[in-house]
Amino acid sequence: MFDATTILAYKGKNRAVIGGDGQVTFGDSVLKGNATKIRTLHNGKILAGFAGSTADAFNLFDMFEEFLKDKKGDILKSVIEFSKAWRKDKVLRRLEAMMIVLNNEHIFILTGNGDVVEPEDGELASIGSGGNYAISAARALKKHATLDEEELVKEALHVAADLCIYTNHNIKTLTLDGENK
């Protein structure tokens, strides 16, 4: 579990959404409140979010982007090859880091241990210190509320921010329309 951030992703019927808070902490101090921990990859066709140190995030995003280019945007092939490379790299595999990547068809959680996890429901994934709060809220909202995908992600992240001291209310989201389904 990382005392770093909260990232939540939702692959809904109409669009795919990823969101994250903006808090960067060092020990018991807040260093920055408006960091961006999510981004689009492969010409805006893939969404990604990161929990871990910021410098590591840039390296891993760039590395994953290369696999996407090599595999012509095939997210399934890319996550498998990326995870193998991450696991084999003696420096990178020691990173305390996790990533979520998704498009309109797939959603995955990736770790330096070589884990490639597609959530059981195939729709919701979370990482970071407030991840369990965010995914619990998202599941309840999905079941009992009539929110669109982006609103659901934002509201669930606000719940996490109310509970997790490493998560703030500076929520950013990125979306992909469902036209590729």
PDB file of C-alpha atoms in Angstrom:
ATOM      1  CA  MET A   1       0.000   0.000   0.000  1.00  0.00           C
ATOM      2  CA  PHE A   2       1.402   3.378  -0.972  1.00  0.00           C
ATOM      3  CA  ASP A   3       1.019   6.511   1.122  1.00  0.00           C
ATOM      4  CA  ALA A   4       1.132   8.480  -2.069  1.00  0.00           C
ATOM      5  CA  THR A   5      -2.076   8.962  -3.959  1.00  0.00           C
ATOM      6  CA  THR A   6      -5.407   7.571  -5.032  1.00  0.00           C
ATOM      7  CA  ILE A   7      -6.157   6.537  -8.602  1.00  0.00           C
ATOM      8  CA  LEU A   8      -9.545   5.179  -9.697  1.00  0.00           C
ATOM      9  CA  ALA A   9     -10.481   3.915 -13.155  1.00  0.00           C
ATOM     10  CA  TYR A  10     -13.874   2.945 -14.548  1.00  0.00           C
ATOM     11  CA  LYS A  11     -14.478   1.249 -17.883  1.00  0.00           C
ATOM     12  CA  GLY A  12     -18.168   1.958 -18.277  1.00  0.00           C
ATOM     13  CA  LYS A  13     -20.682   1.363 -21.042  1.00  0.00           C
ATOM     14  CA  ASN A  14     -20.352   4.839 -22.551  1.00  0.00           C
ATOM     15  CA  ARG A  15     -16.776   5.787 -21.763  1.00  0.00           C
ATOM     16  CA  ALA A  16     -13.601   4.921 -19.927  1.00  0.00           C
ATOM     17  CA  VAL A  17     -12.493   7.305 -17.175  1.00  0.00           C
ATOM     18  CA  ILE A  18      -9.447   7.583 -14.948  1.00  0.00           C
ATOM     19  CA  GLY A  19      -9.109  10.005 -12.079  1.00  0.00           C
ATOM     20  CA  GLY A  20      -6.607  10.880  -9.419  1.00  0.00           C
ATOM     21  CA  ASP A  21      -6.043  13.335  -6.634  1.00  0.00           C
ATOM     22  CA  GLY A  22      -3.275  15.919  -6.634  1.00  0.00           C
ATOM     23  CA  GLN A  23      -1.546  15.429  -3.296  1.00  0.00           C
ATOM     24  CA  VAL A  24       2.167  14.672  -3.081  1.00  0.00           C
ATOM     25  CA  THR A  25       3.450  13.857   0.392  1.00  0.00           C
ATOM     26  CA  PHE A  26       6.849  13.373   1.890  1.00  0.00           C
ATOM     27  CA  GLY A  27       6.626  11.702   5.277  1.00  0.00           C
ATOM     28  CA  ASP A  28       4.008  13.622   7.208  1.00  0.00           C
ATOM     29  CA  SER A  29       4.197  16.770   5.050  1.00  0.00           C
ATOM     30  CA  VAL A  30       2.275  17.789   1.963  1.00  0.00           C
ATOM     31  CA  LEU A  31       4.751  18.928  -0.698  1.00  0.00           C
ATOM     32  CA  LYS A  32       2.261  19.716  -3.435  1.00  0.00           C
ATOM     33  CA  GLY A  33      -1.493  19.677  -3.740  1.00  0.00           C
ATOM     34  CA  ASN A  34      -2.056  19.907  -7.488  1.00  0.00           C
ATOM     35  CA  ALA A  35       0.107  17.204  -9.066  1.00  0.00           C
ATOM     36  CA  THR A  36      -1.109  15.320 -12.133  1.00  0.00           C
ATOM     37  CA  LYS A  37      -0.786  11.549 -11.770  1.00  0.00           C
ATOM     38  CA  ILE A  38      -2.837  10.514 -14.784  1.00  0.00           C
ATOM     39  CA  ARG A  39      -2.198  10.891 -18.500  1.00  0.00           C
ATOM     40  CA  THR A  40      -3.250   9.804 -21.936  1.00  0.00           C
ATOM     41  CA  LEU A  41      -0.963   7.583 -23.973  1.00  0.00           C
ATOM     42  CA  HIS A  42      -0.786   6.343 -27.556  1.00  0.00           C
ATOM     43  CA  ASN A  43      -2.360   9.369 -29.231  1.00  0.00           C
ATOM     44  CA  GLY A  44      -5.104   9.679 -26.619  1.00  0.00           C
ATOM     45  CA  LYS A  45      -6.350   6.085 -26.984  1.00  0.00           C
ATOM     46  CA  ILE A  46      -5.060   4.749 -23.645  1.00  0.00           C
ATOM     47  CA  LEU A  47      -5.499   6.187 -20.143  1.00  0.00           C
ATOM     48  CA  ALA A  48      -2.940   5.584 -17.396  1.00  0.00           C
ATOM     49  CA  GLY A  49      -2.511   6.456 -13.730  1.00  0.00           C
ATOM     50  CA  PHE A  50       0.343   5.947 -11.319  1.00  0.00           C
ATOM     51  CA  ALA A  51       0.873   5.481  -7.591  1.00  0.00           C
ATOM     52  CA  GLY A  52       4.461   5.837  -6.415  1.00  0.00           C
ATOM     53  CA  SER A  53       7.221   8.398  -6.748  1.00  0.00           C
ATOM     54  CA  THR A  54       6.866  11.020  -9.477  1.00  0.00           C
ATOM     55  CA  ALA A  55      10.232  10.422 -11.150  1.00  0.00           C
ATOM     56  CA  ASP A  56       9.425   6.734 -11.419  1.00  0.00           C
ATOM     57  CA  ALA A  57       6.054   7.551 -12.968  1.00  0.00           C
ATOM     58  CA  PHE A  58       7.615   9.390 -15.892  1.00  0.00           C
ATOM     59  CA  ASN A  59      10.023   6.516 -16.585  1.00  0.00           C
ATOM     60  CA  LEU A  60       7.278   3.901 -16.448  1.00  0.00           C
ATOM     61  CA  PHE A  61       4.826   5.928 -18.554  1.00  0.00           C
ATOM     62  CA  ASP A  62       7.527   6.407 -21.206  1.00  0.00           C
ATOM     63  CA  MET A  63       8.467   2.739 -21.078  1.00  0.00           C
ATOM     64  CA  PHE A  64       4.833   1.626 -21.449  1.00  0.00           C
ATOM     65  CA  GLU A  65       4.336   4.086 -24.312  1.00  0.00           C
ATOM     66  CA  GLU A  66       7.191   2.374 -26.185  1.00  0.00           C
ATOM     67  CA  PHE A  67       5.507  -0.999 -25.801  1.00  0.00           C
ATOM     68  CA  LEU A  68       2.245   0.491 -27.082  1.00  0.00           C
ATOM     69  CA  LYS A  69       4.075   1.819 -30.165  1.00  0.00           C
ATOM     70  CA  ASP A  70       5.789  -1.506 -30.737  1.00  0.00           C
ATOM     71  CA  LYS A  71       2.492  -3.414 -30.417  1.00  0.00           C
ATOM     72  CA  LYS A  72       0.547  -0.869 -32.517  1.00  0.00           C
ATOM     73  CA  GLY A  73      -1.657   0.144 -29.589  1.00  0.00           C
ATOM     74  CA  ASP A  74      -2.691  -3.396 -28.596  1.00  0.00           C
ATOM     75  CA  ILE A  75      -3.128  -2.888 -24.863  1.00  0.00           C
ATOM     76  CA  LEU A  76      -3.296  -6.601 -24.023  1.00  0.00           C
ATOM     77  CA  LYS A  77      -0.002  -7.446 -25.741  1.00  0.00           C
ATOM     78  CA  SER A  78       1.571  -4.258 -24.389  1.00  0.00           C
ATOM     79  CA  VAL A  79       0.746  -4.913 -20.719  1.00  0.00           C
ATOM     80  CA  ILE A  80       2.151  -8.442 -20.925  1.00  0.00           C
ATOM     81  CA  GLU A  81       5.432  -7.349 -22.522  1.00  0.00           C
ATOM     82  CA  PHE A  82       5.698  -4.258 -20.305  1.00  0.00           C
ATOM     83  CA  SER A  83       5.207  -6.312 -17.137  1.00  0.00           C
ATOM     84  CA  LYS A  84       7.879  -8.796 -18.220  1.00  0.00           C
ATOM     85  CA  ALA A  85      10.322  -5.956 -18.864  1.00  0.00           C
ATOM     86  CA  TRP A  86       9.433  -4.172 -15.611  1.00  0.00           C
ATOM     87  CA  ARG A  87       9.912  -7.389 -13.641  1.00  0.00           C
ATOM     88  CA  LYS A  88      13.250  -8.194 -15.309  1.00  0.00           C
ATOM     89  CA  ASP A  89      14.750  -4.721 -14.855  1.00  0.00           C
ATOM     90  CA  LYS A  90      16.853  -4.835 -11.667  1.00  0.00           C
ATOM     91  CA  VAL A  91      16.280  -1.165 -10.855  1.00  0.00           C
ATOM     92  CA  LEU A  92      12.662  -0.745 -11.931  1.00  0.00           C
ATOM     93  CA  ARG A  93      11.344  -3.884 -10.239  1.00  0.00           C
ATOM     94  CA  ARG A  94      12.375  -2.454  -6.854  1.00  0.00           C
ATOM     95  CA  LEU A  95      10.152   0.572  -7.300  1.00  0.00           C
ATOM     96  CA  GLU A  96       7.260   0.839  -4.930  1.00  0.00           C
ATOM     97  CA  ALA A  97       4.886   1.616  -7.723  1.00  0.00           C
ATOM     98  CA  MET A  98       1.673   0.520  -9.384  1.00  0.00           C
ATOM     99  CA  MET A  99      -0.085   1.573 -12.567  1.00  0.00           C
ATOM    100  CA  ILE A 100      -3.592   1.354 -13.946  1.00  0.00           C
ATOM    101  CA  VAL A 101      -3.981   1.359 -17.718  1.00  0.00           C
ATOM    102  CA  LEU A 102      -7.219   1.153 -19.659  1.00  0.00           C
ATOM    103  CA  ASN A 103      -8.987   1.744 -22.909  1.00  0.00           C
ATOM    104  CA  ASN A 104     -12.610   1.167 -23.873  1.00  0.00           C
ATOM    105  CA  GLU A 105     -12.137  -2.610 -23.936  1.00  0.00           C
ATOM    106  CA  HIS A 106      -9.693  -3.500 -21.145  1.00  0.00           C
ATOM    107  CA  ILE A 107      -8.569  -2.310 -17.731  1.00  0.00           C
ATOM    108  CA  PHE A 108      -5.432  -3.557 -15.937  1.00  0.00           C
ATOM    109  CA  ILE A 109      -3.486  -3.024 -12.722  1.00  0.00           C
ATOM    110  CA  LEU A 110       0.278  -3.442 -13.229  1.00  0.00           C
ATOM    111  CA  THR A 111       3.080  -3.859 -10.680  1.00  0.00           C
ATOM    112  CA  GLY A 112       6.838  -4.303 -10.690  1.00  0.00           C
ATOM    113  CA  ASN A 113       6.335  -7.850  -9.418  1.00  0.00           C
ATOM    114  CA  GLY A 114       5.074  -8.741 -12.876  1.00  0.00           C
ATOM    115  CA  ASP A 115       1.417  -8.650 -11.898  1.00  0.00           C
ATOM    116  CA  VAL A 116      -1.085  -7.978 -14.653  1.00  0.00           C
ATOM    117  CA  VAL A 117      -4.489  -7.936 -12.978  1.00  0.00           C
ATOM    118  CA  GLU A 118      -7.729  -7.452 -14.850  1.00  0.00           C
ATOM    119  CA  PRO A 119     -10.379  -6.662 -12.219  1.00  0.00           C
ATOM    120  CA  GLU A 120     -12.953  -9.377 -11.645  1.00  0.00           C
ATOM    121  CA  ASP A 121     -15.825  -7.145 -12.727  1.00  0.00           C
ATOM    122  CA  GLY A 122     -13.770  -5.819 -15.663  1.00  0.00           C
ATOM    123  CA  GLU A 123     -14.946  -2.281 -14.913  1.00  0.00           C
ATOM    124  CA  LEU A 124     -13.422  -0.757 -11.769  1.00  0.00           C
ATOM    125  CA  ALA A 125      -9.823  -0.613 -10.537  1.00  0.00           C
ATOM    126  CA  SER A 126      -8.042   1.449  -7.903  1.00  0.00           C
ATOM    127  CA  ILE A 127      -4.537   1.849  -6.527  1.00  0.00           C
ATOM    128  CA  GLY A 128      -2.827   3.953  -3.910  1.00  0.00           C
ATOM    129  CA  SER A 129      -3.401   4.712  -0.271  1.00  0.00           C
ATOM    130  CA  GLY A 130      -7.046   5.720  -0.744  1.00  0.00           C
ATOM    131  CA  GLY A 131      -7.758   3.060  -3.351  1.00  0.00           C
ATOM    132  CA  ASN A 132      -9.926   0.860  -1.161  1.00  0.00           C
ATOM    133  CA  TYR A 133     -12.069   3.826  -0.115  1.00  0.00           C
ATOM    134  CA  ALA A 134     -12.446   4.978  -3.710  1.00  0.00           C
ATOM    135  CA  ILE A 135     -13.384   1.595  -5.128  1.00  0.00           C
ATOM    136  CA  SER A 136     -15.855   0.922  -2.314  1.00  0.00           C
ATOM    137  CA  ALA A 137     -17.560   4.250  -2.962  1.00  0.00           C
ATOM    138  CA  ALA A 138     -17.513   3.637  -6.730  1.00  0.00           C
ATOM    139  CA  ARG A 139     -19.155   0.234  -6.356  1.00  0.00           C
ATOM    140  CA  ALA A 140     -21.898   1.665  -4.156  1.00  0.00           C
ATOM    141  CA  LEU A 141     -22.469   4.621  -6.483  1.00  0.00           C
ATOM    142  CA  LYS A 142     -22.572   2.340  -9.522  1.00  0.00           C
ATOM    143  CA  LYS A 143     -25.175   0.150  -7.862  1.00  0.00           C
ATOM    144  CA  HIS A 144     -27.392   2.838  -6.334  1.00  0.00           C
ATOM    145  CA  ALA A 145     -26.887   6.107  -8.215  1.00  0.00           C
ATOM    146  CA  THR A 146     -27.476   7.334 -11.736  1.00  0.00           C
ATOM    147  CA  LEU A 147     -24.199   9.107 -12.403  1.00  0.00           C
ATOM    148  CA  ASP A 148     -22.261   9.072 -15.647  1.00  0.00           C
ATOM    149  CA  GLU A 149     -18.816   7.488 -15.564  1.00  0.00           C
ATOM    150  CA  GLU A 150     -16.867  10.696 -14.982  1.00  0.00           C
ATOM    151  CA  GLU A 151     -19.180  11.920 -12.214  1.00  0.00           C
ATOM    152  CA  LEU A 152     -18.966   8.521 -10.527  1.00  0.00           C
ATOM    153  CA  VAL A 153     -15.150   8.584 -10.550  1.00  0.00           C
ATOM    154  CA  LYS A 154     -15.046  12.145  -9.192  1.00  0.00           C
ATOM    155  CA  GLU A 155     -17.540  11.465  -6.410  1.00  0.00           C
ATOM    156  CA  ALA A 156     -15.804   8.247  -5.359  1.00  0.00           C
ATOM    157  CA  LEU A 157     -12.449  10.053  -5.229  1.00  0.00           C
ATOM    158  CA  HIS A 158     -14.008  12.782  -3.065  1.00  0.00           C
ATOM    159  CA  VAL A 159     -15.158  10.074  -0.634  1.00  0.00           C
ATOM    160  CA  ALA A 160     -11.596   8.728  -0.551  1.00  0.00           C
ATOM    161  CA  ALA A 161     -10.266  12.252   0.072  1.00  0.00           C
ATOM    162  CA  ASP A 162     -12.599  12.609   3.049  1.00  0.00           C
ATOM    163  CA  LEU A 163     -11.149   9.443   4.595  1.00  0.00           C
ATOM    164  CA  CYS A 164      -7.513   9.111   3.478  1.00  0.00           C
ATOM    165  CA  ILE A 165      -4.988  11.646   4.772  1.00  0.00           C
ATOM    166  CA  TYR A 166      -2.783  11.044   1.698  1.00  0.00           C
ATOM    167  CA  THR A 167      -5.576  11.990  -0.728  1.00  0.00           C
ATOM    168  CA  ASN A 168      -6.914  15.492  -1.384  1.00  0.00           C
ATOM    169  CA  HIS A 169      -9.919  16.990  -3.148  1.00  0.00           C
ATOM    170  CA  ASN A 170      -7.919  18.303  -6.117  1.00  0.00           C
ATOM    171  CA  ILE A 171      -9.397  15.704  -8.467  1.00  0.00           C
ATOM    172  CA  LYS A 172      -8.429  15.426 -12.135  1.00  0.00           C
ATOM    173  CA  THR A 173      -9.994  13.088 -14.666  1.00  0.00           C
ATOM    174  CA  LEU A 174      -9.379  11.948 -18.239  1.00  0.00           C
ATOM    175  CA  THR A 175     -11.944  10.228 -20.434  1.00  0.00           C
ATOM    176  CA  LEU A 176     -12.234   8.162 -23.591  1.00  0.00           C
ATOM    177  CA  ASP A 177     -15.535   8.067 -25.418  1.00  0.00           C
ATOM    178  CA  GLY A 178     -16.949   4.595 -25.963  1.00  0.00           C
ATOM    179  CA  GLU A 179     -16.893   4.759 -29.749  1.00  0.00           C
ATOM    180  CA  ASN A 180     -14.082   2.169 -29.954  1.00  0.00           C
ATOM    181  CA  LYS A 181     -16.187  -0.561 -28.323  1.00  0.00           C
TER     182      LYS A 181
END
